[in-house]
JSON list of C-alpha atoms in Angstrom, two decimals:
[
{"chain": "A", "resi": 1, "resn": "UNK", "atom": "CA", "xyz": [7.07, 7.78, -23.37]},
{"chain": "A", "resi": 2, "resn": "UNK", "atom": "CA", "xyz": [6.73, 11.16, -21.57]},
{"chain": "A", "resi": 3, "resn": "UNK", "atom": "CA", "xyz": [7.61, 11.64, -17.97]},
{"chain": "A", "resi": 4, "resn": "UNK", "atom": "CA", "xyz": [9.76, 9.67, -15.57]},
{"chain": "A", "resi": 5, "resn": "UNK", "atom": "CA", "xyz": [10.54, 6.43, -15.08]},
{"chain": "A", "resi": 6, "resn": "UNK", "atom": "CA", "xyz": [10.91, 5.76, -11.52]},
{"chain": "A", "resi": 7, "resn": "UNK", "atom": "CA", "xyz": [13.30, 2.76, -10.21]},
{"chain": "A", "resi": 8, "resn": "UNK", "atom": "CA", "xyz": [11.60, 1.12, -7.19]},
{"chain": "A", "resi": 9, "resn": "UNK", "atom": "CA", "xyz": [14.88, 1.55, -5.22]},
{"chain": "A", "resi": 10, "resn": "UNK", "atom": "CA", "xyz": [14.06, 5.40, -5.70]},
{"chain": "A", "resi": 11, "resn": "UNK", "atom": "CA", "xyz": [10.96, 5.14, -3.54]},
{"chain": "A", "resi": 12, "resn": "UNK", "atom": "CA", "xyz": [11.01, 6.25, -0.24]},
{"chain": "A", "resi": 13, "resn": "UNK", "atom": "CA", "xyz": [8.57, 3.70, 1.72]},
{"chain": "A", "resi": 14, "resn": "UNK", "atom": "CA", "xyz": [7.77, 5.00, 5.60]},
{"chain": "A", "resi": 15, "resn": "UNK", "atom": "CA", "xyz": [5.36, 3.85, 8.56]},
{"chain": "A", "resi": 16, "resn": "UNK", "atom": "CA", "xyz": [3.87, 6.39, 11.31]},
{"chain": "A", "resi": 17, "resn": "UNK", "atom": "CA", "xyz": [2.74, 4.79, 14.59]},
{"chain": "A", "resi": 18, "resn": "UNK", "atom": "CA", "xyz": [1.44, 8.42, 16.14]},
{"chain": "A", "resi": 19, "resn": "UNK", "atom": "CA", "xyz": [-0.66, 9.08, 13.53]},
{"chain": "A", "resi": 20, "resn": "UNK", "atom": "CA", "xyz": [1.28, 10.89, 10.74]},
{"chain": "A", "resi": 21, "resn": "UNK", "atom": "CA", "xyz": [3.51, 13.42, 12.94]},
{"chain": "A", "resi": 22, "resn": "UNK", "atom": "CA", "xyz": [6.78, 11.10, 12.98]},
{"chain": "A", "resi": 23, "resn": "UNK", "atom": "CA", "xyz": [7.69, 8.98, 10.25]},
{"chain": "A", "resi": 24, "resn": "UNK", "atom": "CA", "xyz": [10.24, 6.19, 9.84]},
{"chain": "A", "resi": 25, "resn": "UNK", "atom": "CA", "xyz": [11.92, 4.31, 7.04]},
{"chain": "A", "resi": 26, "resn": "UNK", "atom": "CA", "xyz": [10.85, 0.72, 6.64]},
{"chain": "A", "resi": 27, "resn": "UNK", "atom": "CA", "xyz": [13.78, -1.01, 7.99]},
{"chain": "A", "resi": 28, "resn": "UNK", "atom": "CA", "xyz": [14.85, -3.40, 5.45]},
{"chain": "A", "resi": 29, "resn": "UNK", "atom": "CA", "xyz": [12.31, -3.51, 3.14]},
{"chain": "A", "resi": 30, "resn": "UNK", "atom": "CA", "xyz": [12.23, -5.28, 0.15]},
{"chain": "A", "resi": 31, "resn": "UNK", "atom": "CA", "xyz": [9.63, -4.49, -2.01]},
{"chain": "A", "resi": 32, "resn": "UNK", "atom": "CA", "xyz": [7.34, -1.35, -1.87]},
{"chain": "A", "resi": 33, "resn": "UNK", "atom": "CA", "xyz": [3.31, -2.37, -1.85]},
{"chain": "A", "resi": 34, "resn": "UNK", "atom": "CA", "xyz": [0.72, 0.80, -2.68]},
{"chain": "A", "resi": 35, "resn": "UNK", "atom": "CA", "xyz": [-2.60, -1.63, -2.17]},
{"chain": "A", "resi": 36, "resn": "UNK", "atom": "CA", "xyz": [-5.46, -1.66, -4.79]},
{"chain": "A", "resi": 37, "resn": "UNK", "atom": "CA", "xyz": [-8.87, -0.71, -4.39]},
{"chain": "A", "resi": 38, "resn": "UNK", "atom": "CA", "xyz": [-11.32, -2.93, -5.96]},
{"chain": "A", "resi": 39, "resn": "UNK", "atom": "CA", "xyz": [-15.03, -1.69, -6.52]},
{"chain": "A", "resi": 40, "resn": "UNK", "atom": "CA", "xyz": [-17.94, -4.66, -6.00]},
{"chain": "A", "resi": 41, "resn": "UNK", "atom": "CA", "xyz": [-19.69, -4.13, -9.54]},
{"chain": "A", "resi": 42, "resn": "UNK", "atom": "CA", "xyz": [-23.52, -4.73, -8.63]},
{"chain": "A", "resi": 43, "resn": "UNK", "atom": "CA", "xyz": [-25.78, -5.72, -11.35]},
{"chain": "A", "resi": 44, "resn": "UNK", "atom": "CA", "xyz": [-27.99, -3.06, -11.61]},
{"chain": "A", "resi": 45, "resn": "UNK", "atom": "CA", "xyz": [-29.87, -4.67, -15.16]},
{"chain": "A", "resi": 46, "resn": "UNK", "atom": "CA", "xyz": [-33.24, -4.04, -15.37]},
{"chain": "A", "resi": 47, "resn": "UNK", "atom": "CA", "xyz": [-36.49, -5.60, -17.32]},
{"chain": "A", "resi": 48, "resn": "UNK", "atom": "CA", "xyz": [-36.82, -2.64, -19.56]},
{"chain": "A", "resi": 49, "resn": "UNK", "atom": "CA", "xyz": [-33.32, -2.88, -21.29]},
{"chain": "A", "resi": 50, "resn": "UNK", "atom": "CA", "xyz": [-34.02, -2.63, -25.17]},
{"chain": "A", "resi": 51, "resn": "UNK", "atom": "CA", "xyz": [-30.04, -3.82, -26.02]},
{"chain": "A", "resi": 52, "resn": "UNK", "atom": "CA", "xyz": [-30.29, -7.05, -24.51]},
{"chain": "A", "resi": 53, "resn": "UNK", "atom": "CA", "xyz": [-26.87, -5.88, -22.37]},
{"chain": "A", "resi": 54, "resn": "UNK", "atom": "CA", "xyz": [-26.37, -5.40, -18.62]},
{"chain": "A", "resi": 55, "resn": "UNK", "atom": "CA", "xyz": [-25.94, -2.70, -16.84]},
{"chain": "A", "resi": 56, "resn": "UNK", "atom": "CA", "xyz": [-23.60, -2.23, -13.40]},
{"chain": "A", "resi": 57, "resn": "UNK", "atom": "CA", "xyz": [-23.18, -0.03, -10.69]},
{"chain": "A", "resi": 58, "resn": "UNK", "atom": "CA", "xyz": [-20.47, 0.71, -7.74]},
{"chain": "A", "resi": 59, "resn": "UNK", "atom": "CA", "xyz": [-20.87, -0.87, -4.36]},
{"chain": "A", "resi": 60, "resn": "UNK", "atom": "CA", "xyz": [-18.32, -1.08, -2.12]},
{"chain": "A", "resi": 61, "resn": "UNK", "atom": "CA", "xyz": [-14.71, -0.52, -2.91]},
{"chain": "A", "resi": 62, "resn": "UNK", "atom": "CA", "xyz": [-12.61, -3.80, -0.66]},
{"chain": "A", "resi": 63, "resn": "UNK", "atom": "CA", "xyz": [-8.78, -2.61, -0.70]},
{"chain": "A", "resi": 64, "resn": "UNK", "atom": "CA", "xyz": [-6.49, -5.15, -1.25]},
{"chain": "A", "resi": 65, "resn": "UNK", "atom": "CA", "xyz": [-4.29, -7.23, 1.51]},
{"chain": "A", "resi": 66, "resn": "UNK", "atom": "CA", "xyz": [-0.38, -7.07, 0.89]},
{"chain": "A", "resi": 67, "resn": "UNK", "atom": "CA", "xyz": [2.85, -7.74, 2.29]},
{"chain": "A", "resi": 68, "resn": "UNK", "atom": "CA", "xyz": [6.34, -5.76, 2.46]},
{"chain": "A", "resi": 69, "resn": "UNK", "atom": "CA", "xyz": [9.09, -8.22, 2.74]},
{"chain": "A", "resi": 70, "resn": "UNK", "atom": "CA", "xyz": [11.92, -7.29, 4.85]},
{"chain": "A", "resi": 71, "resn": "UNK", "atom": "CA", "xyz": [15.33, -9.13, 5.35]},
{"chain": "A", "resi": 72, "resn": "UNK", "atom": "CA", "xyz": [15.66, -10.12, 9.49]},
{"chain": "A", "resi": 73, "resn": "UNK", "atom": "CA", "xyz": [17.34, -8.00, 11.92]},
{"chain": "A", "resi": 74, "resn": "UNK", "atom": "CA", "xyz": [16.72, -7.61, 15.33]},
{"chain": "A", "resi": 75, "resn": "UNK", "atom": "CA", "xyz": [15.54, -3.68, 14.54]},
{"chain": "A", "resi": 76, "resn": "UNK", "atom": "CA", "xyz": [13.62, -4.56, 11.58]},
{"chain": "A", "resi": 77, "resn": "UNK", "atom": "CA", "xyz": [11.85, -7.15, 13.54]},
{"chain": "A", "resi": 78, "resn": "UNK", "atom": "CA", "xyz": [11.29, -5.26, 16.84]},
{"chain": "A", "resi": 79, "resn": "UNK", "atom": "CA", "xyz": [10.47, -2.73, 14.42]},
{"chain": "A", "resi": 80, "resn": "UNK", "atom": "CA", "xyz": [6.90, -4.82, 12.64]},
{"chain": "A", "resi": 81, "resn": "UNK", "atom": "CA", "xyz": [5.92, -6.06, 15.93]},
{"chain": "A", "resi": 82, "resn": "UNK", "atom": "CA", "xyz": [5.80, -2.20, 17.25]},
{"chain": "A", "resi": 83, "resn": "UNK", "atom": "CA", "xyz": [3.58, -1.76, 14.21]},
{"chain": "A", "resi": 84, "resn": "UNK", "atom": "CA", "xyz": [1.68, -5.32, 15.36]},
{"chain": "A", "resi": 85, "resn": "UNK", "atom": "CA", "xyz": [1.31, -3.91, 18.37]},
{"chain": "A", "resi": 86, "resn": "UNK", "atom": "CA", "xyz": [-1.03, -0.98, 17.70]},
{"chain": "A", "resi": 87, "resn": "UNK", "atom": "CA", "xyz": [-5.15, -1.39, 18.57]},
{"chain": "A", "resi": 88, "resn": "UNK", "atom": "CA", "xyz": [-7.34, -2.86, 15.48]},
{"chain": "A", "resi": 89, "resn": "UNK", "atom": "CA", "xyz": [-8.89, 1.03, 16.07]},
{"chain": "A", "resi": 90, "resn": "UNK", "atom": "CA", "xyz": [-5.39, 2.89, 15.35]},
{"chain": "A", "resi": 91, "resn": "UNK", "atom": "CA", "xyz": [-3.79, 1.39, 12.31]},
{"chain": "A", "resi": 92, "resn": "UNK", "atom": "CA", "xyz": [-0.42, 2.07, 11.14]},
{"chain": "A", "resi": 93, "resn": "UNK", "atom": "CA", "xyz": [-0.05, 5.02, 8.33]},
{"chain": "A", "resi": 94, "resn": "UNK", "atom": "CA", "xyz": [1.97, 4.08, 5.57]},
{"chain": "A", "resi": 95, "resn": "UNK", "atom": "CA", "xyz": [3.49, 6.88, 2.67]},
{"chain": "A", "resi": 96, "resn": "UNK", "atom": "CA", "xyz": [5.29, 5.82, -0.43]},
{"chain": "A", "resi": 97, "resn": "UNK", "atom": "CA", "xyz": [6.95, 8.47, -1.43]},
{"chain": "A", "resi": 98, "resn": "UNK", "atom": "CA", "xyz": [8.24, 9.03, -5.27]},
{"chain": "A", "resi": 99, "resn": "UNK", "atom": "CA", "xyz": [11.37, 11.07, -6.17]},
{"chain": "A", "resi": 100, "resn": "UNK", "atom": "CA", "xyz": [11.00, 14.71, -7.66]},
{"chain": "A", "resi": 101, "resn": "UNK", "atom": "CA", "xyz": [10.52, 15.13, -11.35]},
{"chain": "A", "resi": 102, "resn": "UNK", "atom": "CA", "xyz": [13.14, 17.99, -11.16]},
{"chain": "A", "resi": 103, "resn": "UNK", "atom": "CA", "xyz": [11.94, 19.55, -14.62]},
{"chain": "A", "resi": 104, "resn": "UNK", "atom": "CA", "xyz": [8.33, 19.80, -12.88]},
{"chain": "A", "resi": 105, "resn": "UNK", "atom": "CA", "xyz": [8.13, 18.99, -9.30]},
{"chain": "A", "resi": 106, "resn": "UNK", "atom": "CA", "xyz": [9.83, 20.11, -6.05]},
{"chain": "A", "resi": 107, "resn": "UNK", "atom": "CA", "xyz": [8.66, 17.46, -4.09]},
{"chain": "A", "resi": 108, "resn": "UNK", "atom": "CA", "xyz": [7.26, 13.94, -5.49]},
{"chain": "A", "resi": 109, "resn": "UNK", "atom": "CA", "xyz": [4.57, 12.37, -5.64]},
{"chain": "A", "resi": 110, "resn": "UNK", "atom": "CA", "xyz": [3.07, 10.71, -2.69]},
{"chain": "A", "resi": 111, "resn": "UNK", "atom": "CA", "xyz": [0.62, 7.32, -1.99]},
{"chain": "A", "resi": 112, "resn": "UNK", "atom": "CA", "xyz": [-0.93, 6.92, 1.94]},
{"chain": "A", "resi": 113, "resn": "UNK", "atom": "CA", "xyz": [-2.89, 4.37, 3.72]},
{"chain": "A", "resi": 114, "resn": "UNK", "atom": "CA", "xyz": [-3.77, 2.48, 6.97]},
{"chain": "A", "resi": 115, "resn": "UNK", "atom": "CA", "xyz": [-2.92, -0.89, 7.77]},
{"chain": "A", "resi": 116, "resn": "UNK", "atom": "CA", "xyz": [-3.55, -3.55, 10.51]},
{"chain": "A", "resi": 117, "resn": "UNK", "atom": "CA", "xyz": [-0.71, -5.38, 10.76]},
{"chain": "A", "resi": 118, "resn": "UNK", "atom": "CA", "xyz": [0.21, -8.82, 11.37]},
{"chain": "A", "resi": 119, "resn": "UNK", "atom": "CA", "xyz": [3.91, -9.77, 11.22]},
{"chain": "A", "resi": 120, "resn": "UNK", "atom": "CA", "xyz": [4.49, -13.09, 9.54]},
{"chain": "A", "resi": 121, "resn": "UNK", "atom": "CA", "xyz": [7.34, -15.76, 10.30]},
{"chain": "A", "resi": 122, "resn": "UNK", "atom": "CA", "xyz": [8.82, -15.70, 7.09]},
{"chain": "A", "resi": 123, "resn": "UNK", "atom": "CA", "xyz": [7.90, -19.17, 6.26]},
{"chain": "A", "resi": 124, "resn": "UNK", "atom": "CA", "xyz": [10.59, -21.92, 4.77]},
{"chain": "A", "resi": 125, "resn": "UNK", "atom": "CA", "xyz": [13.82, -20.45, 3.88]},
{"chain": "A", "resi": 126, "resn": "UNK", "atom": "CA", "xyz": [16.08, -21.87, 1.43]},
{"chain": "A", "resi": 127, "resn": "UNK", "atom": "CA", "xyz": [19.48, -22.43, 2.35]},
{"chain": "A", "resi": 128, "resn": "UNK", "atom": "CA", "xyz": [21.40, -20.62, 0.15]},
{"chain": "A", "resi": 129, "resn": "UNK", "atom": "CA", "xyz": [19.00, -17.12, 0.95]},
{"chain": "A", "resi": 130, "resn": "UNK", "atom": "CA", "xyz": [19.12, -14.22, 3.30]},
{"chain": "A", "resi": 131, "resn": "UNK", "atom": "CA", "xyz": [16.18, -14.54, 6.50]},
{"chain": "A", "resi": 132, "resn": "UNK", "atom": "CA", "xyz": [12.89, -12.69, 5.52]},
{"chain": "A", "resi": 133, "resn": "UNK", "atom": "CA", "xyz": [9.72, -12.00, 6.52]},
{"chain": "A", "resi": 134, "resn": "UNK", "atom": "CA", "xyz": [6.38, -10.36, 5.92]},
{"chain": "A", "resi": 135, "resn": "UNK", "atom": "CA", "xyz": [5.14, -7.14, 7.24]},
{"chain": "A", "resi": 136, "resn": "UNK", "atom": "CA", "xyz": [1.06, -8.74, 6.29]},
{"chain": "A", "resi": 137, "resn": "UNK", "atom": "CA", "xyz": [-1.41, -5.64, 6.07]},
{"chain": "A", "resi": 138, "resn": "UNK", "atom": "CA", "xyz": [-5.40, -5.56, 5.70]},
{"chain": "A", "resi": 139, "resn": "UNK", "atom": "CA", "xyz": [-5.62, -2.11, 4.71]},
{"chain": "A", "resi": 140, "resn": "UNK", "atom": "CA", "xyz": [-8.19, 0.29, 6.21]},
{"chain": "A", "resi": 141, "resn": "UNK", "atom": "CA", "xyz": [-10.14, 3.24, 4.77]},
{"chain": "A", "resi": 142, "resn": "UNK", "atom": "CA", "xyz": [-8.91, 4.73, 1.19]},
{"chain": "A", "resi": 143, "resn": "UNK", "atom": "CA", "xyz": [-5.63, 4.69, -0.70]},
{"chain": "A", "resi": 144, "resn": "UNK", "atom": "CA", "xyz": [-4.79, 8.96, -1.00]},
{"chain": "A", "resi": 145, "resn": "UNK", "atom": "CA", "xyz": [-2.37, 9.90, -3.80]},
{"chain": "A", "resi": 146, "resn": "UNK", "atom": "CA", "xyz": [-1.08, 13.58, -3.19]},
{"chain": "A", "resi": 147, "resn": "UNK", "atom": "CA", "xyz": [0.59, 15.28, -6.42]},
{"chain": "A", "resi": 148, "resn": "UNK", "atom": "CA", "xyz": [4.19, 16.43, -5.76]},
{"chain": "A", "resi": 149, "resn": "UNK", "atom": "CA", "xyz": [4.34, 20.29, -5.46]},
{"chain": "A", "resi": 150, "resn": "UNK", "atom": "CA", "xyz": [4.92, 22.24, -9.02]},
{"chain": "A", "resi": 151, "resn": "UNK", "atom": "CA", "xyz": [7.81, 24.13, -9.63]}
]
């Protein structure tokens, strides 16, 4: 294998509630999500196919829902319902951000996207487990993936 290998702990996962000028750390997250787009295939097959096979085209592309599970605090909570908060017309920005290769990159490698948000109750909790809960997002418009900058 060339490249990298990069340890999810060594992601840097961040939220922006003024549109991408200030950006905070996911308090107590989890897991790190980077949502998949999923094309509709349409059957585009018409009567004068001589190989008897179909043929498909792109529709729309539906981006996948997803949750980042946080352990409970009272920051990381007040925290996802200031990100619940914001208008169905503003969504959240979200920015995984990848460590540096240092043999080729000064900065890493970074995914974006909007989210709605809708913080969940964490559900049933076993007894012998830390508090959690789910930062729920429907994400809106396109997944970007910006190349960290060469050395």
């Amino acid at each position: 294998m060339t490249g990298m290998v990069i340890g999810i702990d060594e992601i840097t996962l961040e939220y922006s509630l003024d549109d991408g000028t200030t950006w905070l750390e996911v308090p107590e997250a989890k897991n790190v999500v980077i949502p998949d787009e999923t094309p509709e295939w349409r059957d585009r097959t018409t009567l004068n196919v001589t190989d008897r096979r179909k043929r498909y085209g792109r529709g729309m592309v539906d981006v996948s829902e997803a949750a980042i599970n946080c352990f409970y605090t009272t920051a990381s909570y007040k925290a996802a319902k200031s990100m619940e908060a914001r208008p169905d017309t503003s969504p959240v920005l979200f920015r995984a951000t990848f460590p540096a290769n240092t043999e080729t990159q000064t900065t890493g490698d970074a995914f974006e996207w909007g989210a709605l948000v809708q913080v969940g109750g964490g559900g049933e909790q076993n007894v012998d487990g830390d508090l959690e809960f789910p930062i729920n997002m429907r994400t809106q418009g396109a997944v970007t993936w910006t190349e960290g900058a060469a050395i």
